[in-house]
Amino acid sequence: MANEPIKVVGIESIEKRGVDVQKLIKLLTAGVGAEFTTYYYYTILRMHCTGLDGEGIKEIVEDARIEDRNHFEAMVPRLYELGGSLPRDIRKFADQAGCPDAFLPDTWEDLTSILRLLLEAEQCAIRSWSEVCDMTANGKDPRTYDIAQRILQEEVEHEAWFIELLSKRPSGHFRRKYVGQSPHVGAQGSLIHL
Amino acid sequence: MQHWVCRQSDIPDNSMKLFNINKADVLVGRISGRLFACDNVCPHRGASLAMGELHGNNIYCYMHAYEYDAFSGKLVNIDSLKQQSNWRRQSEEWKRSDDLTLYPVLEQDGSIYVDLP
Protein backbone atom coordinates (compact mmCIF):
# COMPACT_ATOMS: atom_id res chain seq x y z
CA MET A 1 0.00 0.00 0.00
CA ALA A 2 2.73 2.44 1.01
CA ASN A 3 4.52 2.03 -2.33
CA GLU A 4 1.44 2.37 -4.52
CA PRO A 5 1.50 5.56 -6.57
CA ILE A 6 -1.23 7.98 -5.50
CA LYS A 7 -3.42 9.28 -8.27
CA VAL A 8 -3.21 13.08 -8.58
CA VAL A 9 -6.64 14.15 -9.73
CA GLY A 10 -5.42 17.73 -10.15
CA ILE A 11 -3.08 16.48 -12.87
CA GLU A 12 -5.41 13.88 -14.32
CA SER A 13 -8.16 16.45 -14.83
CA ILE A 14 -5.99 18.80 -16.89
CA GLU A 15 -4.52 15.93 -18.92
CA LYS A 16 -8.06 14.86 -19.80
CA ARG A 17 -8.66 18.39 -21.05
CA GLY A 18 -5.70 18.14 -23.41
CA VAL A 19 -2.80 19.66 -21.47
CA ASP A 20 0.58 18.04 -22.11
CA VAL A 21 1.76 18.25 -18.49
CA GLN A 22 5.41 17.47 -19.20
CA LYS A 23 5.52 20.20 -21.83
CA LEU A 24 3.83 22.60 -19.40
CA ILE A 25 6.35 21.74 -16.66
CA LYS A 26 9.20 22.60 -19.04
CA LEU A 27 7.63 25.95 -19.90
CA LEU A 28 6.98 26.76 -16.24
CA THR A 29 10.53 25.83 -15.22
CA ALA A 30 11.85 28.09 -18.00
CA GLY A 31 9.44 30.85 -16.96
CA VAL A 32 10.30 30.85 -13.26
CA GLY A 33 13.99 30.55 -14.18
CA ALA A 34 13.72 33.74 -16.20
CA GLU A 35 11.96 35.52 -13.32
CA PHE A 36 14.60 34.44 -10.83
CA THR A 37 17.58 35.37 -12.99
CA THR A 38 15.90 38.65 -13.92
CA TYR A 39 15.45 39.46 -10.24
CA TYR A 40 19.17 38.83 -9.73
CA TYR A 41 20.35 40.86 -12.72
CA TYR A 42 17.89 43.70 -12.06
CA THR A 43 19.55 44.07 -8.66
CA ILE A 44 22.83 44.84 -10.41
CA LEU A 45 21.15 47.06 -12.99
CA ARG A 46 19.37 49.06 -10.29
CA MET A 47 22.64 49.60 -8.43
CA HIS A 48 24.02 51.18 -11.59
CA CYS A 49 21.16 53.64 -12.07
CA THR A 50 23.33 56.45 -10.76
CA GLY A 51 23.60 60.20 -11.00
CA LEU A 52 20.72 62.64 -11.36
CA ASP A 53 19.10 60.71 -14.21
CA GLY A 54 19.63 57.38 -12.52
CA GLU A 55 17.90 58.53 -9.38
CA GLY A 56 14.80 59.18 -11.48
CA ILE A 57 14.47 55.59 -12.69
CA LYS A 58 15.81 53.73 -9.66
CA GLU A 59 12.39 53.28 -8.08
CA ILE A 60 10.72 52.03 -11.21
CA VAL A 61 13.49 49.46 -11.72
CA GLU A 62 13.02 48.42 -8.11
CA ASP A 63 9.28 47.91 -8.65
CA ALA A 64 9.97 45.68 -11.64
CA ARG A 65 12.72 43.83 -9.75
CA ILE A 66 10.56 42.96 -6.74
CA GLU A 67 7.55 42.11 -8.88
CA ASP A 68 9.63 39.71 -10.97
CA ARG A 69 10.69 38.00 -7.75
CA ASN A 70 7.00 37.84 -6.83
CA HIS A 71 6.32 36.09 -10.13
CA PHE A 72 8.86 33.43 -9.22
CA GLU A 73 7.23 33.00 -5.80
CA ALA A 74 3.75 32.83 -7.29
CA MET A 75 4.43 30.15 -9.91
CA VAL A 76 6.91 27.83 -8.18
CA PRO A 77 4.29 26.15 -5.96
CA ARG A 78 2.24 25.38 -9.08
CA LEU A 79 5.30 23.80 -10.69
CA TYR A 80 5.54 21.36 -7.77
CA GLU A 81 1.79 20.66 -7.74
CA LEU A 82 2.14 19.51 -11.32
CA GLY A 83 4.95 17.13 -10.41
CA GLY A 84 7.79 19.36 -11.56
CA SER A 85 10.64 20.69 -9.47
CA LEU A 86 13.39 23.28 -9.48
CA PRO A 87 16.77 21.97 -10.67
CA ARG A 88 19.02 21.11 -7.72
CA ASP A 89 21.87 23.10 -9.26
CA ILE A 90 21.27 26.83 -9.73
CA ARG A 91 23.66 26.88 -12.72
CA LYS A 92 21.43 24.38 -14.50
CA PHE A 93 18.41 26.47 -13.52
CA ALA A 94 19.90 29.58 -15.14
CA ASP A 95 20.90 27.66 -18.27
CA GLN A 96 17.35 26.51 -18.91
CA ALA A 97 15.73 29.87 -18.13
CA GLY A 98 13.28 31.10 -20.74
CA CYS A 99 15.09 34.39 -21.29
CA PRO A 100 18.74 35.37 -21.74
CA ASP A 101 20.67 36.79 -18.81
CA ALA A 102 20.27 40.55 -18.40
CA PHE A 103 23.96 41.30 -17.93
CA LEU A 104 25.04 44.82 -16.97
CA PRO A 105 26.05 46.48 -20.25
CA ASP A 106 29.61 47.84 -20.63
CA THR A 107 28.04 51.20 -21.46
CA TRP A 108 25.95 51.30 -18.27
CA GLU A 109 26.78 54.95 -17.59
CA ASP A 110 24.51 55.69 -20.54
CA LEU A 111 21.20 54.93 -18.83
CA THR A 112 19.44 54.18 -22.08
CA SER A 113 21.58 51.05 -22.43
CA ILE A 114 20.20 49.81 -19.10
CA LEU A 115 16.66 50.74 -20.11
CA ARG A 116 16.99 48.86 -23.41
CA LEU A 117 18.11 45.78 -21.55
CA LEU A 118 15.23 46.05 -19.10
CA LEU A 119 12.84 46.37 -22.02
CA GLU A 120 14.27 43.30 -23.79
CA ALA A 121 13.88 41.28 -20.59
CA GLU A 122 10.25 42.30 -20.11
CA GLN A 123 9.40 41.60 -23.74
CA CYS A 124 10.91 38.14 -23.48
CA ALA A 125 8.88 37.50 -20.33
CA ILE A 126 5.68 38.56 -22.12
CA ARG A 127 6.33 36.02 -24.86
CA SER A 128 7.17 33.35 -22.33
CA TRP A 129 4.03 33.75 -20.16
CA SER A 130 1.84 34.14 -23.24
CA GLU A 131 2.92 30.62 -24.20
CA VAL A 132 1.77 29.33 -20.83
CA CYS A 133 -1.53 31.19 -21.15
CA ASP A 134 -2.09 29.72 -24.64
CA MET A 135 -1.45 26.21 -23.38
CA THR A 136 -3.79 26.48 -20.40
CA ALA A 137 -6.58 28.78 -21.63
CA ASN A 138 -10.23 27.96 -22.31
CA GLY A 139 -10.72 25.90 -19.15
CA LYS A 140 -7.90 23.45 -19.86
CA ASP A 141 -5.92 24.32 -16.72
CA PRO A 142 -7.67 27.18 -14.88
CA ARG A 143 -5.24 27.24 -11.95
CA THR A 144 -2.05 27.64 -13.99
CA TYR A 145 -3.82 30.03 -16.35
CA ASP A 146 -4.97 32.24 -13.48
CA ILE A 147 -1.44 32.65 -12.10
CA ALA A 148 0.17 33.05 -15.54
CA GLN A 149 -2.29 35.71 -16.68
CA ARG A 150 -1.68 37.73 -13.50
CA ILE A 151 2.06 37.58 -14.12
CA LEU A 152 1.54 38.50 -17.76
CA GLN A 153 -0.47 41.59 -16.79
CA GLU A 154 2.41 42.90 -14.70
CA GLU A 155 4.99 42.11 -17.39
CA VAL A 156 2.93 44.09 -19.91
CA GLU A 157 2.87 47.00 -17.47
CA HIS A 158 6.64 46.80 -17.00
CA GLU A 159 7.15 46.86 -20.77
CA ALA A 160 4.99 49.98 -21.04
CA TRP A 161 6.98 51.71 -18.29
CA PHE A 162 10.32 51.11 -19.97
CA ILE A 163 9.01 52.11 -23.40
CA GLU A 164 7.77 55.35 -21.85
CA LEU A 165 11.18 56.04 -20.33
CA LEU A 166 12.93 55.35 -23.63
CA SER A 167 10.54 56.99 -26.07
CA LYS A 168 8.16 59.27 -24.11
CA ARG A 169 5.20 57.14 -25.28
CA PRO A 170 2.73 57.46 -22.35
CA SER A 171 2.23 54.25 -20.40
CA GLY A 172 -0.49 55.35 -18.00
CA HIS A 173 1.87 54.63 -15.15
CA PHE A 174 1.85 56.73 -12.00
CA ARG A 175 3.34 54.74 -9.14
CA ARG A 176 2.77 51.65 -7.06
CA LYS A 177 1.30 52.07 -3.58
CA TYR A 178 4.49 50.54 -2.23
CA VAL A 179 7.61 49.06 -3.75
CA GLY A 180 6.91 45.85 -5.65
CA GLN A 181 3.18 45.94 -4.90
CA SER A 182 2.30 43.41 -7.63
CA PRO A 183 -1.32 44.58 -7.97
CA HIS A 184 -2.29 41.58 -10.09
CA VAL A 185 -0.17 38.74 -8.72
CA GLY A 186 -0.21 39.73 -5.07
CA ALA A 187 -3.39 41.42 -4.06
CA GLN A 188 -5.99 39.14 -5.57
CA GLY A 189 -4.65 35.71 -4.95
CA SER A 190 -2.32 36.10 -1.97
CA LEU A 191 0.19 34.32 -4.16
CA ILE A 192 3.31 36.06 -2.89
CA HIS A 193 5.10 36.59 0.39
CA LEU A 194 5.32 40.30 1.15
CA MET B 1 1.36 5.72 -38.52
CA GLN B 2 -0.05 7.81 -41.35
CA HIS B 3 -2.71 10.43 -40.55
CA TRP B 4 -4.87 12.53 -42.81
CA VAL B 5 -4.18 16.21 -42.09
CA CYS B 6 -6.08 18.42 -44.53
CA ARG B 7 -6.76 19.11 -48.19
CA GLN B 8 -3.88 20.23 -50.41
CA SER B 9 -5.50 23.62 -50.90
CA ASP B 10 -5.52 24.26 -47.14
CA ILE B 11 -1.75 24.87 -47.21
CA PRO B 12 -1.00 27.56 -49.82
CA ASP B 13 2.56 28.12 -50.93
CA ASN B 14 4.87 29.87 -48.43
CA SER B 15 2.59 29.34 -45.46
CA MET B 16 2.31 27.03 -42.45
CA LYS B 17 -0.56 25.85 -40.30
CA LEU B 18 -0.91 24.15 -36.92
CA PHE B 19 -2.81 20.86 -36.56
CA ASN B 20 -3.54 18.73 -33.53
CA ILE B 21 -3.13 15.11 -34.59
CA ASN B 22 -3.51 12.37 -31.99
CA LYS B 23 -2.87 14.92 -29.21
CA ALA B 24 0.35 16.07 -30.93
CA ASP B 25 0.75 19.66 -32.16
CA VAL B 26 2.11 19.35 -35.69
CA LEU B 27 3.13 22.25 -37.89
CA VAL B 28 2.60 21.63 -41.59
CA GLY B 29 3.77 24.08 -44.22
CA ARG B 30 4.75 24.60 -47.82
CA ILE B 31 7.78 26.51 -49.11
CA SER B 32 8.25 26.98 -52.86
CA GLY B 33 5.87 24.11 -53.50
CA ARG B 34 7.62 21.70 -51.12
CA LEU B 35 5.84 20.40 -48.02
CA PHE B 36 7.30 20.04 -44.54
CA ALA B 37 5.91 18.81 -41.21
CA CYS B 38 7.45 19.17 -37.76
CA ASP B 39 6.71 19.20 -34.07
CA ASN B 40 5.32 22.63 -33.18
CA VAL B 41 7.55 22.92 -30.13
CA CYS B 42 10.72 24.97 -30.57
CA PRO B 43 13.60 22.73 -29.46
CA HIS B 44 15.34 25.69 -27.80
CA ARG B 45 12.84 26.78 -25.14
CA GLY B 46 9.52 25.22 -26.08
CA ALA B 47 7.78 28.13 -27.81
CA SER B 48 5.02 27.49 -30.33
CA LEU B 49 6.64 27.64 -33.78
CA ALA B 50 3.23 28.39 -35.30
CA MET B 51 3.57 31.86 -33.75
CA GLY B 52 6.70 32.41 -35.83
CA GLU B 53 7.24 33.12 -39.50
CA LEU B 54 8.80 31.60 -42.57
CA HIS B 55 12.09 33.18 -43.63
CA GLY B 56 13.04 31.56 -46.91
CA ASN B 57 13.47 27.86 -46.13
CA ASN B 58 13.61 28.57 -42.41
CA ILE B 59 11.07 28.55 -39.60
CA TYR B 60 11.72 31.63 -37.47
CA CYS B 61 10.84 31.26 -33.78
CA TYR B 62 9.38 34.45 -32.35
CA MET B 63 10.65 33.74 -28.82
CA HIS B 64 14.41 34.11 -29.29
CA ALA B 65 14.72 34.55 -33.08
CA TYR B 66 16.22 31.09 -33.61
CA GLU B 67 15.78 29.85 -37.19
CA TYR B 68 15.55 26.18 -38.18
CA ASP B 69 15.70 24.75 -41.70
CA ALA B 70 12.21 23.37 -42.33
CA PHE B 71 13.55 20.46 -44.40
CA SER B 72 16.68 19.39 -42.49
CA GLY B 73 15.52 20.49 -39.03
CA LYS B 74 18.91 22.05 -38.32
CA LEU B 75 19.39 25.28 -36.40
CA VAL B 76 20.77 27.57 -39.08
CA ASN B 77 20.57 31.15 -37.87
CA ILE B 78 20.56 33.02 -34.58
CA ASP B 79 21.60 36.38 -36.00
CA SER B 80 18.59 38.31 -34.78
CA LEU B 81 19.30 37.47 -31.16
CA LYS B 82 22.94 38.41 -31.64
CA GLN B 83 21.77 41.99 -32.14
CA GLN B 84 20.86 42.10 -28.47
CA SER B 85 23.40 43.93 -26.37
CA ASN B 86 24.11 41.11 -23.93
CA TRP B 87 24.22 38.19 -26.37
CA ARG B 88 27.96 37.52 -26.45
CA ARG B 89 28.09 36.86 -22.71
CA GLN B 90 25.28 34.28 -22.65
CA SER B 91 26.40 30.83 -21.57
CA GLU B 92 26.92 28.30 -24.35
CA GLU B 93 24.55 25.95 -22.58
CA TRP B 94 21.78 28.55 -22.63
CA LYS B 95 22.30 29.11 -26.37
CA ARG B 96 22.37 25.42 -27.24
CA SER B 97 19.41 23.93 -29.11
CA ASP B 98 18.46 20.52 -30.41
CA ASP B 99 17.25 20.19 -33.98
CA LEU B 100 13.60 20.29 -35.02
CA THR B 101 11.64 17.05 -34.88
CA LEU B 102 10.55 16.47 -38.48
CA TYR B 103 7.80 14.12 -39.69
CA PRO B 104 7.43 12.50 -43.11
CA VAL B 105 4.70 14.25 -45.10
CA LEU B 106 3.09 13.40 -48.43
CA GLU B 107 0.45 14.64 -50.83
CA GLN B 108 -1.92 12.15 -52.40
CA ASP B 109 -5.24 12.51 -54.21
CA GLY B 110 -5.68 16.12 -53.14
CA SER B 111 -4.94 15.45 -49.48
CA ILE B 112 -1.96 15.86 -47.16
CA TYR B 113 -0.86 13.06 -44.82
CA VAL B 114 1.68 13.04 -42.00
CA ASP B 115 3.47 10.02 -40.62
CA LEU B 116 3.68 10.19 -36.82
CA PRO B 117 5.59 7.72 -34.63
GROMACS .gro file of C-alpha atoms in nm:
model
  311
    1MET     CA    1   0.000   0.000   0.000
    2ALA     CA    2   0.273   0.244   0.101
    3ASN     CA    3   0.452   0.203  -0.233
    4GLU     CA    4   0.144   0.237  -0.452
    5PRO     CA    5   0.150   0.556  -0.657
    6ILE     CA    6  -0.123   0.798  -0.550
    7LYS     CA    7  -0.342   0.928  -0.827
    8VAL     CA    8  -0.321   1.308  -0.858
    9VAL     CA    9  -0.664   1.415  -0.973
   10GLY     CA   10  -0.542   1.773  -1.015
   11ILE     CA   11  -0.308   1.648  -1.287
   12GLU     CA   12  -0.541   1.388  -1.432
   13SER     CA   13  -0.816   1.645  -1.483
   14ILE     CA   14  -0.599   1.880  -1.689
   15GLU     CA   15  -0.452   1.593  -1.892
   16LYS     CA   16  -0.806   1.486  -1.980
   17ARG     CA   17  -0.866   1.839  -2.105
   18GLY     CA   18  -0.570   1.814  -2.341
   19VAL     CA   19  -0.280   1.966  -2.147
   20ASP     CA   20   0.058   1.804  -2.211
   21VAL     CA   21   0.176   1.825  -1.849
   22GLN     CA   22   0.541   1.747  -1.920
   23LYS     CA   23   0.552   2.020  -2.183
   24LEU     CA   24   0.383   2.260  -1.940
   25ILE     CA   25   0.635   2.174  -1.666
   26LYS     CA   26   0.920   2.260  -1.904
   27LEU     CA   27   0.763   2.595  -1.990
   28LEU     CA   28   0.698   2.676  -1.624
   29THR     CA   29   1.053   2.583  -1.522
   30ALA     CA   30   1.185   2.809  -1.800
   31GLY     CA   31   0.944   3.085  -1.696
   32VAL     CA   32   1.030   3.085  -1.326
   33GLY     CA   33   1.399   3.055  -1.418
   34ALA     CA   34   1.372   3.374  -1.620
   35GLU     CA   35   1.196   3.552  -1.332
   36PHE     CA   36   1.460   3.444  -1.083
   37THR     CA   37   1.758   3.537  -1.299
   38THR     CA   38   1.590   3.865  -1.392
   39TYR     CA   39   1.545   3.946  -1.024
   40TYR     CA   40   1.917   3.883  -0.973
   41TYR     CA   41   2.035   4.086  -1.272
   42TYR     CA   42   1.789   4.370  -1.206
   43THR     CA   43   1.955   4.407  -0.866
   44ILE     CA   44   2.283   4.484  -1.041
   45LEU     CA   45   2.115   4.706  -1.299
   46ARG     CA   46   1.937   4.906  -1.029
   47MET     CA   47   2.264   4.960  -0.843
   48HIS     CA   48   2.402   5.118  -1.159
   49CYS     CA   49   2.116   5.364  -1.207
   50THR     CA   50   2.333   5.645  -1.076
   51GLY     CA   51   2.360   6.020  -1.100
   52LEU     CA   52   2.072   6.264  -1.136
   53ASP     CA   53   1.910   6.071  -1.421
   54GLY     CA   54   1.963   5.738  -1.252
   55GLU     CA   55   1.790   5.853  -0.938
   56GLY     CA   56   1.480   5.918  -1.148
   57ILE     CA   57   1.447   5.559  -1.269
   58LYS     CA   58   1.581   5.373  -0.966
   59GLU     CA   59   1.239   5.328  -0.808
   60ILE     CA   60   1.072   5.203  -1.121
   61VAL     CA   61   1.349   4.946  -1.172
   62GLU     CA   62   1.302   4.842  -0.811
   63ASP     CA   63   0.928   4.791  -0.865
   64ALA     CA   64   0.997   4.568  -1.164
   65ARG     CA   65   1.272   4.383  -0.975
   66ILE     CA   66   1.056   4.296  -0.674
   67GLU     CA   67   0.755   4.211  -0.888
   68ASP     CA   68   0.963   3.971  -1.097
   69ARG     CA   69   1.069   3.800  -0.775
   70ASN     CA   70   0.700   3.784  -0.683
   71HIS     CA   71   0.632   3.609  -1.013
   72PHE     CA   72   0.886   3.343  -0.922
   73GLU     CA   73   0.723   3.300  -0.580
   74ALA     CA   74   0.375   3.283  -0.729
   75MET     CA   75   0.443   3.015  -0.991
   76VAL     CA   76   0.691   2.783  -0.818
   77PRO     CA   77   0.429   2.615  -0.596
   78ARG     CA   78   0.224   2.538  -0.908
   79LEU     CA   79   0.530   2.380  -1.069
   80TYR     CA   80   0.554   2.136  -0.777
   81GLU     CA   81   0.179   2.066  -0.774
   82LEU     CA   82   0.214   1.951  -1.132
   83GLY     CA   83   0.495   1.713  -1.041
   84GLY     CA   84   0.779   1.936  -1.156
   85SER     CA   85   1.064   2.069  -0.947
   86LEU     CA   86   1.339   2.328  -0.948
   87PRO     CA   87   1.677   2.197  -1.067
   88ARG     CA   88   1.902   2.111  -0.772
   89ASP     CA   89   2.187   2.310  -0.926
   90ILE     CA   90   2.127   2.683  -0.973
   91ARG     CA   91   2.366   2.688  -1.272
   92LYS     CA   92   2.143   2.438  -1.450
   93PHE     CA   93   1.841   2.647  -1.352
   94ALA     CA   94   1.990   2.958  -1.514
   95ASP     CA   95   2.090   2.766  -1.827
   96GLN     CA   96   1.735   2.651  -1.891
   97ALA     CA   97   1.573   2.987  -1.813
   98GLY     CA   98   1.328   3.110  -2.074
   99CYS     CA   99   1.509   3.439  -2.129
  100PRO     CA  100   1.874   3.537  -2.174
  101ASP     CA  101   2.067   3.679  -1.881
  102ALA     CA  102   2.027   4.055  -1.840
  103PHE     CA  103   2.396   4.130  -1.793
  104LEU     CA  104   2.504   4.482  -1.697
  105PRO     CA  105   2.605   4.648  -2.025
  106ASP     CA  106   2.961   4.784  -2.063
  107THR     CA  107   2.804   5.120  -2.146
  108TRP     CA  108   2.595   5.130  -1.827
  109GLU     CA  109   2.678   5.495  -1.759
  110ASP     CA  110   2.451   5.569  -2.054
  111LEU     CA  111   2.120   5.493  -1.883
  112THR     CA  112   1.944   5.418  -2.208
  113SER     CA  113   2.158   5.105  -2.243
  114ILE     CA  114   2.020   4.981  -1.910
  115LEU     CA  115   1.666   5.074  -2.011
  116ARG     CA  116   1.699   4.886  -2.341
  117LEU     CA  117   1.811   4.578  -2.155
  118LEU     CA  118   1.523   4.605  -1.910
  119LEU     CA  119   1.284   4.637  -2.202
  120GLU     CA  120   1.427   4.330  -2.379
  121ALA     CA  121   1.388   4.128  -2.059
  122GLU     CA  122   1.025   4.230  -2.011
  123GLN     CA  123   0.940   4.160  -2.374
  124CYS     CA  124   1.091   3.814  -2.348
  125ALA     CA  125   0.888   3.750  -2.033
  126ILE     CA  126   0.568   3.856  -2.212
  127ARG     CA  127   0.633   3.602  -2.486
  128SER     CA  128   0.717   3.335  -2.233
  129TRP     CA  129   0.403   3.375  -2.016
  130SER     CA  130   0.184   3.414  -2.324
  131GLU     CA  131   0.292   3.062  -2.420
  132VAL     CA  132   0.177   2.933  -2.083
  133CYS     CA  133  -0.153   3.119  -2.115
  134ASP     CA  134  -0.209   2.972  -2.464
  135MET     CA  135  -0.145   2.621  -2.338
  136THR     CA  136  -0.379   2.648  -2.040
  137ALA     CA  137  -0.658   2.878  -2.163
  138ASN     CA  138  -1.023   2.796  -2.231
  139GLY     CA  139  -1.072   2.590  -1.915
  140LYS     CA  140  -0.790   2.345  -1.986
  141ASP     CA  141  -0.592   2.432  -1.672
  142PRO     CA  142  -0.767   2.718  -1.488
  143ARG     CA  143  -0.524   2.724  -1.195
  144THR     CA  144  -0.205   2.764  -1.399
  145TYR     CA  145  -0.382   3.003  -1.635
  146ASP     CA  146  -0.497   3.224  -1.348
  147ILE     CA  147  -0.144   3.265  -1.210
  148ALA     CA  148   0.017   3.305  -1.554
  149GLN     CA  149  -0.229   3.571  -1.668
  150ARG     CA  150  -0.168   3.773  -1.350
  151ILE     CA  151   0.206   3.758  -1.412
  152LEU     CA  152   0.154   3.850  -1.776
  153GLN     CA  153  -0.047   4.159  -1.679
  154GLU     CA  154   0.241   4.290  -1.470
  155GLU     CA  155   0.499   4.211  -1.739
  156VAL     CA  156   0.293   4.409  -1.991
  157GLU     CA  157   0.287   4.700  -1.747
  158HIS     CA  158   0.664   4.680  -1.700
  159GLU     CA  159   0.715   4.686  -2.077
  160ALA     CA  160   0.499   4.998  -2.104
  161TRP     CA  161   0.698   5.171  -1.829
  162PHE     CA  162   1.032   5.111  -1.997
  163ILE     CA  163   0.901   5.211  -2.340
  164GLU     CA  164   0.777   5.535  -2.185
  165LEU     CA  165   1.118   5.604  -2.033
  166LEU     CA  166   1.293   5.535  -2.363
  167SER     CA  167   1.054   5.699  -2.607
  168LYS     CA  168   0.816   5.927  -2.411
  169ARG     CA  169   0.520   5.714  -2.528
  170PRO     CA  170   0.273   5.746  -2.235
  171SER     CA  171   0.223   5.425  -2.040
  172GLY     CA  172  -0.049   5.535  -1.800
  173HIS     CA  173   0.187   5.463  -1.515
  174PHE     CA  174   0.185   5.673  -1.200
  175ARG     CA  175   0.334   5.474  -0.914
  176ARG     CA  176   0.277   5.165  -0.706
  177LYS     CA  177   0.130   5.207  -0.358
  178TYR     CA  178   0.449   5.054  -0.223
  179VAL     CA  179   0.761   4.906  -0.375
  180GLY     CA  180   0.691   4.585  -0.565
  181GLN     CA  181   0.318   4.594  -0.490
  182SER     CA  182   0.230   4.341  -0.763
  183PRO     CA  183  -0.132   4.458  -0.797
  184HIS     CA  184  -0.229   4.158  -1.009
  185VAL     CA  185  -0.017   3.874  -0.872
  186GLY     CA  186  -0.021   3.973  -0.507
  187ALA     CA  187  -0.339   4.142  -0.406
  188GLN     CA  188  -0.599   3.914  -0.557
  189GLY     CA  189  -0.465   3.571  -0.495
  190SER     CA  190  -0.232   3.610  -0.197
  191LEU     CA  191   0.019   3.432  -0.416
  192ILE     CA  192   0.331   3.606  -0.289
  193HIS     CA  193   0.510   3.659   0.039
  194LEU     CA  194   0.532   4.030   0.115
  195MET     CA  195   0.136   0.572  -3.852
  196GLN     CA  196  -0.005   0.781  -4.135
  197HIS     CA  197  -0.271   1.043  -4.055
  198TRP     CA  198  -0.487   1.253  -4.281
  199VAL     CA  199  -0.418   1.621  -4.209
  200CYS     CA  200  -0.608   1.842  -4.453
  201ARG     CA  201  -0.676   1.911  -4.819
  202GLN     CA  202  -0.388   2.023  -5.041
  203SER     CA  203  -0.550   2.362  -5.090
  204ASP     CA  204  -0.552   2.426  -4.714
  205ILE     CA  205  -0.175   2.487  -4.721
  206PRO     CA  206  -0.100   2.756  -4.982
  207ASP     CA  207   0.256   2.812  -5.093
  208ASN     CA  208   0.487   2.987  -4.843
  209SER     CA  209   0.259   2.934  -4.546
  210MET     CA  210   0.231   2.703  -4.245
  211LYS     CA  211  -0.056   2.585  -4.030
  212LEU     CA  212  -0.091   2.415  -3.692
  213PHE     CA  213  -0.281   2.086  -3.656
  214ASN     CA  214  -0.354   1.873  -3.353
  215ILE     CA  215  -0.313   1.511  -3.459
  216ASN     CA  216  -0.351   1.237  -3.199
  217LYS     CA  217  -0.287   1.492  -2.921
  218ALA     CA  218   0.035   1.607  -3.093
  219ASP     CA  219   0.075   1.966  -3.216
  220VAL     CA  220   0.211   1.935  -3.569
  221LEU     CA  221   0.313   2.225  -3.789
  222VAL     CA  222   0.260   2.163  -4.159
  223GLY     CA  223   0.377   2.408  -4.422
  224ARG     CA  224   0.475   2.460  -4.782
  225ILE     CA  225   0.778   2.651  -4.911
  226SER     CA  226   0.825   2.698  -5.286
  227GLY     CA  227   0.587   2.411  -5.350
  228ARG     CA  228   0.762   2.170  -5.112
  229LEU     CA  229   0.584   2.040  -4.802
  230PHE     CA  230   0.730   2.004  -4.454
  231ALA     CA  231   0.591   1.881  -4.121
  232CYS     CA  232   0.745   1.917  -3.776
  233ASP     CA  233   0.671   1.920  -3.407
  234ASN     CA  234   0.532   2.263  -3.318
  235VAL     CA  235   0.755   2.292  -3.013
  236CYS     CA  236   1.072   2.497  -3.057
  237PRO     CA  237   1.360   2.273  -2.946
  238HIS     CA  238   1.534   2.569  -2.780
  239ARG     CA  239   1.284   2.678  -2.514
  240GLY     CA  240   0.952   2.522  -2.608
  241ALA     CA  241   0.778   2.813  -2.781
  242SER     CA  242   0.502   2.749  -3.033
  243LEU     CA  243   0.664   2.764  -3.378
  244ALA     CA  244   0.323   2.839  -3.530
  245MET     CA  245   0.357   3.186  -3.375
  246GLY     CA  246   0.670   3.241  -3.583
  247GLU     CA  247   0.724   3.312  -3.950
  248LEU     CA  248   0.880   3.160  -4.257
  249HIS     CA  249   1.209   3.318  -4.363
  250GLY     CA  250   1.304   3.156  -4.691
  251ASN     CA  251   1.347   2.786  -4.613
  252ASN     CA  252   1.361   2.857  -4.241
  253ILE     CA  253   1.107   2.855  -3.960
  254TYR     CA  254   1.172   3.163  -3.747
  255CYS     CA  255   1.084   3.126  -3.378
  256TYR     CA  256   0.938   3.445  -3.235
  257MET     CA  257   1.065   3.374  -2.882
  258HIS     CA  258   1.441   3.411  -2.929
  259ALA     CA  259   1.472   3.455  -3.308
  260TYR     CA  260   1.622   3.109  -3.361
  261GLU     CA  261   1.578   2.985  -3.719
  262TYR     CA  262   1.555   2.618  -3.818
  263ASP     CA  263   1.570   2.475  -4.170
  264ALA     CA  264   1.221   2.337  -4.233
  265PHE     CA  265   1.355   2.046  -4.440
  266SER     CA  266   1.668   1.939  -4.249
  267GLY     CA  267   1.552   2.049  -3.903
  268LYS     CA  268   1.891   2.205  -3.832
  269LEU     CA  269   1.939   2.528  -3.640
  270VAL     CA  270   2.077   2.757  -3.908
  271ASN     CA  271   2.057   3.115  -3.787
  272ILE     CA  272   2.056   3.302  -3.458
  273ASP     CA  273   2.160   3.638  -3.600
  274SER     CA  274   1.859   3.831  -3.478
  275LEU     CA  275   1.930   3.747  -3.116
  276LYS     CA  276   2.294   3.841  -3.164
  277GLN     CA  277   2.177   4.199  -3.214
  278GLN     CA  278   2.086   4.210  -2.847
  279SER     CA  279   2.340   4.393  -2.637
  280ASN     CA  280   2.411   4.111  -2.393
  281TRP     CA  281   2.422   3.819  -2.637
  282ARG     CA  282   2.796   3.752  -2.645
  283ARG     CA  283   2.809   3.686  -2.271
  284GLN     CA  284   2.528   3.428  -2.265
  285SER     CA  285   2.640   3.083  -2.157
  286GLU     CA  286   2.692   2.830  -2.435
  287GLU     CA  287   2.455   2.595  -2.258
  288TRP     CA  288   2.178   2.855  -2.263
  289LYS     CA  289   2.230   2.911  -2.637
  290ARG     CA  290   2.237   2.542  -2.724
  291SER     CA  291   1.941   2.393  -2.911
  292ASP     CA  292   1.846   2.052  -3.041
  293ASP     CA  293   1.725   2.019  -3.398
  294LEU     CA  294   1.360   2.029  -3.502
  295THR     CA  295   1.164   1.705  -3.488
  296LEU     CA  296   1.055   1.647  -3.848
  297TYR     CA  297   0.780   1.412  -3.969
  298PRO     CA  298   0.743   1.250  -4.311
  299VAL     CA  299   0.470   1.425  -4.510
  300LEU     CA  300   0.309   1.340  -4.843
  301GLU     CA  301   0.045   1.464  -5.083
  302GLN     CA  302  -0.192   1.215  -5.240
  303ASP     CA  303  -0.524   1.251  -5.421
  304GLY     CA  304  -0.568   1.612  -5.314
  305SER     CA  305  -0.494   1.545  -4.948
  306ILE     CA  306  -0.196   1.586  -4.716
  307TYR     CA  307  -0.086   1.306  -4.482
  308VAL     CA  308   0.168   1.304  -4.200
  309ASP     CA  309   0.347   1.002  -4.062
  310LEU     CA  310   0.368   1.019  -3.682
  311PRO     CA  311   0.559   0.772  -3.463
   0.00000   0.00000   0.00000
